[in-house]
Amino acid sequence: MKIALRDVVKRFGAVIAVDRATLDVSDGELFTLLGPSGCGKTTLLRLIAGFSRADAGEIWFDDQRVEALPPWRRHIGMVFQNYALWPHMTVRGNVTYGLKLRKLAGAEIERRLQEGLRKVNLVGLEDRYPGQLSGGQQQRVALARALVLNPDILLLDEPLSNLDAKIRMQVRGEIRKLQKELGITTIYVTHDQEEALSLSDRVAVMRDGVIRQTAPPKELYERPATRFVADFVGVNNFIPGVCQGLADGHVVADTALGRIRARAAAMLKPGDRCVVVVRPENIALSSGSENTFEGRVVLASYLGNTLRYDVETNRGPLLKVDVRDPWHHEALAAGQRVTVSFPASAALMLVDD
């Protein structure tokens, strides 16, 4: 099932929660809406589900416009952030609740129940109550309840936010595997950029009700279109400057650090205010053939598989520098002088918005 949105708007009084949202979701795609709290991603999901009505725009499922259809006629499955399980019902009761409302035959309900529990690895837990299950198991019940309806579209609203980090990683892997096996078109809402990058075929980043960029995870991480996207997705260094033009296939800017060469992510002309964006993992603690600067270590943070240094440069800006293999790296002390560098190919120059 394909999904298309065209200039969709939703207002709450004077607040525009969704501002002319336009996107296309392919059949069988896992598409993620990513952004901070209050950016409009859950509101947009509710518009797709039919729980809210758009003030303007069009929503299409394949060749059918659905803005006027109630949720139960859109053939969707929904998984909520708080699971929305009935505490007085067993797993069996929760999973089959929607099937009974549809007045299916008892044998068909039992068949779908067992198939749904098998998909989410809950076979044998039919007679347990939600209070007797772990958070991860409760989330699987909510997922099974959506899947037994055989929906054309699966919608998930922050489904893992209530789980601890280790279980969250496990369940998101299960969701991705199951979605691929079923080939069901899925829209997933999250504020967790790592979750979005690891799960998705494509990601739409939202801010203030506006979709700022839509791209596959690798492109989103390596070629953010705006400073906001670069700042929200992962960790970045931002070095403001003024564009000086092109040189040897790269764009050049004068910054507080000095002259920097980088890739251009936008149309820039000499004199434009810009910002150079470079990831901590792309900065080396050594001199290079270009973009080399002197500084001193002010802080070292051990992050397990990474050692992150805050390096104060001689000319002002603080740079975060990641060492990805702390085991084979002799840690530097605070105050130690260092040289840092990064290639032009690892830096991106954006319009400073």
PDB file of N, CA, C and O in Angstrom, residues 102 128 139-140 176 295 309 338:
ATOM      1  N   ARG A 102     -15.035  -7.540  14.955  1.00  0.00           N
ATOM      2  CA  ARG A 102     -15.342  -7.798  13.549  1.00  0.00           C
ATOM      3  C   ARG A 102     -16.209  -9.043  13.360  1.00  0.00           C
ATOM      4  O   ARG A 102     -16.530  -9.414  12.231  1.00  0.00           O
ATOM      5  N   ARG A 128      -1.640 -15.039  30.292  1.00  0.00           N
ATOM      6  CA  ARG A 128      -1.059 -14.078  31.227  1.00  0.00           C
ATOM      7  C   ARG A 128      -1.705 -12.708  31.055  1.00  0.00           C
ATOM      8  O   ARG A 128      -2.171 -12.353  29.978  1.00  0.00           O
ATOM      9  N   GLN A 139       4.942  -4.758  24.795  1.00  0.00           N
ATOM     10  CA  GLN A 139       5.034  -4.103  23.490  1.00  0.00           C
ATOM     11  C   GLN A 139       4.758  -5.099  22.374  1.00  0.00           C
ATOM     12  O   GLN A 139       4.126  -4.757  21.364  1.00  0.00           O
ATOM     13  N   ARG A 140       5.214  -6.348  22.548  1.00  0.00           N
ATOM     14  CA  ARG A 140       4.944  -7.377  21.541  1.00  0.00           C
ATOM     15  C   ARG A 140       3.457  -7.713  21.475  1.00  0.00           C
ATOM     16  O   ARG A 140       2.933  -8.005  20.401  1.00  0.00           O
ATOM     17  N   ARG A 176      11.965  -4.535  12.873  1.00  0.00           N
ATOM     18  CA  ARG A 176      12.500  -4.382  11.516  1.00  0.00           C
ATOM     19  C   ARG A 176      12.469  -5.708  10.760  1.00  0.00           C
ATOM     20  O   ARG A 176      12.063  -5.769   9.588  1.00  0.00           O
ATOM     21  N   GLY A 295      45.619  23.100  18.970  1.00  0.00           N
ATOM     22  CA  GLY A 295      44.735  23.313  20.110  1.00  0.00           C
ATOM     23  C   GLY A 295      45.232  22.569  21.328  1.00  0.00           C
ATOM     24  O   GLY A 295      46.367  22.065  21.350  1.00  0.00           O
ATOM     25  N   TYR A 309      37.209  13.700  22.839  1.00  0.00           N
ATOM     26  CA  TYR A 309      37.960  14.837  23.351  1.00  0.00           C
ATOM     27  C   TYR A 309      37.256  16.137  22.987  1.00  0.00           C
ATOM     28  O   TYR A 309      36.752  16.294  21.865  1.00  0.00           O
ATOM     29  N   VAL A 338      47.684  19.537  21.097  1.00  0.00           N
ATOM     30  CA  VAL A 338      47.408  18.572  20.029  1.00  0.00           C
ATOM     31  C   VAL A 338      47.272  19.300  18.696  1.00  0.00           C
ATOM     32  O   VAL A 338      47.055  20.518  18.646  1.00  0.00           O
TER      33      VAL A 338
END
